[in-house]
Short mmCIF file of C-alpha atoms in Angstrom, two decimals:
data_model
loop_
_atom_site.label_atom_id
_atom_site.label_comp_id
_atom_site.label_asym_id
_atom_site.label_seq_id
_atom_site.Cartn_x
_atom_site.Cartn_y
_atom_site.Cartn_z
CA MET K 28 16.11 13.12 -15.06
CA PRO K 29 17.06 14.24 -11.54
CA ARG K 30 16.87 11.92 -8.58
CA LYS K 31 13.97 12.49 -6.21
CA LYS K 32 13.67 11.63 -2.52
CA ASN K 33 11.27 8.87 -1.50
CA ALA K 34 9.51 11.28 0.87
CA LEU K 35 8.06 13.05 -2.18
CA THR K 36 5.91 9.98 -2.95
CA GLU K 37 2.51 10.38 -1.27
CA TYR K 38 0.34 7.63 0.21
CA HIS K 39 -3.32 8.20 1.15
CA VAL K 40 -6.02 6.02 2.78
CA GLY K 41 -9.76 6.45 3.11
CA ASP K 42 -13.10 4.73 3.38
CA ILE K 43 -14.63 2.95 0.41
CA PRO K 44 -17.55 5.03 -0.95
CA ALA K 45 -21.04 3.72 -0.24
CA ASP K 46 -21.80 3.66 -3.96
CA GLU K 47 -19.83 3.75 -7.21
CA LEU K 48 -20.51 7.45 -7.74
CA GLY K 49 -19.37 8.40 -4.24
CA THR K 50 -16.09 10.09 -3.51
CA THR K 51 -13.44 9.18 -0.97
CA THR K 52 -12.08 11.54 1.63
CA TYR K 53 -8.42 10.60 1.88
CA ASN K 54 -5.97 11.11 4.72
CA ARG K 55 -2.27 11.28 3.89
CA LEU K 56 -0.17 8.63 5.61
CA ALA K 57 3.11 10.47 6.19
CA LYS K 58 3.54 11.91 9.69
CA TRP K 59 6.10 9.92 11.73
CA ILE K 60 6.42 7.34 8.91
CA SER K 61 10.13 6.60 8.54
CA ASN K 62 10.10 3.72 6.08
CA VAL K 63 7.90 2.43 3.27
CA THR K 64 8.82 -0.92 1.73
CA ASP K 65 7.52 -2.35 -1.53
CA ASP K 66 6.70 -5.92 -0.47
CA SER K 67 4.97 -6.86 -3.69
CA ASP K 68 4.52 -10.46 -4.71
CA GLU K 69 4.43 -11.84 -8.24
CA GLU K 70 3.20 -15.28 -9.23
CA VAL K 71 5.41 -16.53 -12.05
CA GLU K 72 5.22 -19.73 -14.09
CA ASP K 73 7.98 -20.95 -16.32
CA GLN K 74 7.56 -23.20 -19.31
CA ALA K 75 9.80 -24.28 -22.18
CA TYR K 76 8.40 -24.39 -25.73
CA TYR K 77 9.45 -26.20 -28.90
CA ASP K 78 9.62 -22.95 -30.85
CA GLY K 79 12.46 -21.86 -28.57
CA ASP K 80 15.71 -23.58 -27.59
CA GLY K 81 14.26 -25.47 -24.61
CA THR K 82 15.06 -22.75 -22.09
CA PRO K 83 12.04 -22.07 -19.86
CA GLU K 84 10.38 -18.67 -20.34
CA ASP K 85 8.91 -16.80 -17.40
CA ASP K 86 5.27 -15.72 -17.57
CA VAL K 87 3.97 -13.36 -14.87
CA ILE K 88 0.53 -14.66 -13.87
CA SER K 89 -0.37 -12.08 -11.21
CA VAL K 90 1.02 -9.05 -9.39
CA LYS K 91 0.01 -8.25 -5.80
CA LYS K 92 1.33 -4.76 -5.07
CA THR K 93 1.85 -4.32 -1.31
CA TYR K 94 3.40 -1.46 0.64
CA THR K 95 4.54 -1.86 4.26
CA PHE K 96 4.66 1.26 6.44
CA GLU K 97 6.79 1.67 9.57
CA GLY K 98 7.05 4.53 12.00
CA LYS K 99 5.85 5.87 15.35
CA TYR K 100 2.17 5.96 16.29
CA ASP K 101 0.44 9.30 16.76
CA GLU K 102 -3.19 8.96 17.80
CA THR K 103 -3.93 12.53 16.64
CA ASP K 104 -2.85 11.90 13.05
CA PRO K 105 -6.00 11.31 10.93
CA ALA K 106 -4.48 8.57 8.73
CA MET K 107 -3.03 6.63 11.67
CA LYS K 108 -6.26 7.05 13.63
CA PHE K 109 -8.22 5.73 10.62
CA ILE K 110 -5.95 2.67 10.35
CA ALA K 111 -5.90 2.06 14.13
CA GLY K 112 -9.71 2.06 14.05
CA LYS K 113 -9.57 -1.01 11.83
CA GLU K 114 -7.10 -2.94 14.02
CA PHE K 115 -9.66 -5.53 15.16
CA GLU K 116 -11.76 -5.59 11.99
CA THR K 117 -11.85 -8.58 9.64
CA GLY K 118 -13.13 -9.22 6.12
CA GLU K 119 -14.87 -6.20 4.61
CA GLY K 120 -13.93 -4.20 7.71
CA ARG K 121 -10.32 -4.16 6.48
CA LYS K 122 -11.16 -2.88 2.98
CA VAL K 123 -10.02 0.68 2.24
CA MET K 124 -9.34 3.00 -0.66
CA PHE K 125 -5.60 3.45 -1.25
CA LYS K 126 -3.92 6.10 -3.36
CA GLN K 127 -0.28 6.61 -4.25
CA VAL K 128 0.94 9.79 -5.93
CA ARG K 129 4.37 9.19 -7.44
CA THR K 130 7.09 11.80 -7.90
CA ASP K 131 6.39 11.97 -11.64
CA GLY K 132 2.77 13.00 -10.90
CA LYS K 133 1.27 9.61 -11.79
CA THR K 134 -1.59 8.62 -9.45
CA LEU K 135 -2.47 5.00 -8.64
CA GLU K 136 -5.79 4.50 -6.88
CA GLY K 137 -8.10 1.64 -5.97
CA ARG K 138 -9.72 -0.64 -3.45
CA ALA K 139 -7.22 -2.31 -1.12
CA THR K 140 -6.83 -4.49 1.97
CA LEU K 141 -5.25 -3.27 5.20
CA LYS K 142 -3.09 -5.89 6.97
CA ASP K 143 -0.73 -6.38 9.91
CA VAL K 144 -1.85 -3.31 11.88
CA LYS K 145 0.38 -2.51 14.88
CA VAL K 146 -0.15 0.62 16.97
CA THR K 147 1.61 -0.41 20.18
CA GLY K 148 4.75 -2.22 21.27
CA GLY K 149 8.47 -1.70 21.47
CA GLU K 150 10.98 -0.91 24.20
CA ALA K 151 9.79 1.04 27.25
CA SER K 152 12.00 4.01 26.36
CA GLU K 153 10.69 4.26 22.78
CA TYR K 154 7.57 5.82 21.31
CA ALA K 155 4.74 3.48 20.34
CA THR K 156 5.29 1.56 17.12
CA PHE K 157 3.15 2.01 14.02
CA GLU K 158 3.13 -0.60 11.25
CA CYS K 159 0.72 -1.76 8.59
CA ALA K 160 0.68 -3.19 5.10
CA ILE K 161 -1.69 -2.17 2.31
CA SER K 162 -2.30 -4.29 -0.82
CA TRP K 163 -4.39 -3.29 -3.78
CA ASP K 164 -7.12 -5.88 -4.38
CA ARG K 165 -6.74 -5.53 -8.16
CA LYS K 166 -4.77 -3.43 -10.60
CA PRO K 167 -5.24 0.20 -9.50
CA THR K 168 -6.53 2.93 -11.77
CA ILE K 169 -3.48 4.74 -13.10
CA THR K 170 -3.79 8.41 -14.02
CA PRO K 171 -0.81 10.12 -15.72
#
């Protein structure tokens, strides 16, 4: 299988629908984004059992999939504007729909939490910074 550039992976954000049958209007988070980091966290327990040789086995208890975005802020970009609008929100105000379309065509989608929003800062000679992290609240729906 050929290698594919990271830029071909798509990330989208949007409002949570008012009801379960509602649809989400997504905005693609891509313009001026220079780096996306997978900052996922796994809770792992290890335990040794008598049916083994005494070596502890790892058991993954939970997976919190988080992506951190870095780039330059553009107030005219719909996705950045959407995220910037939630900068001072808390609780339910930081809940969003998050969708990732991978290079193999697989789509991951679900309710998520927006964290660590930064739309200003940096050296005087630089453009305004943009940063945020988005974590799915539960295992996303995966569509092949």
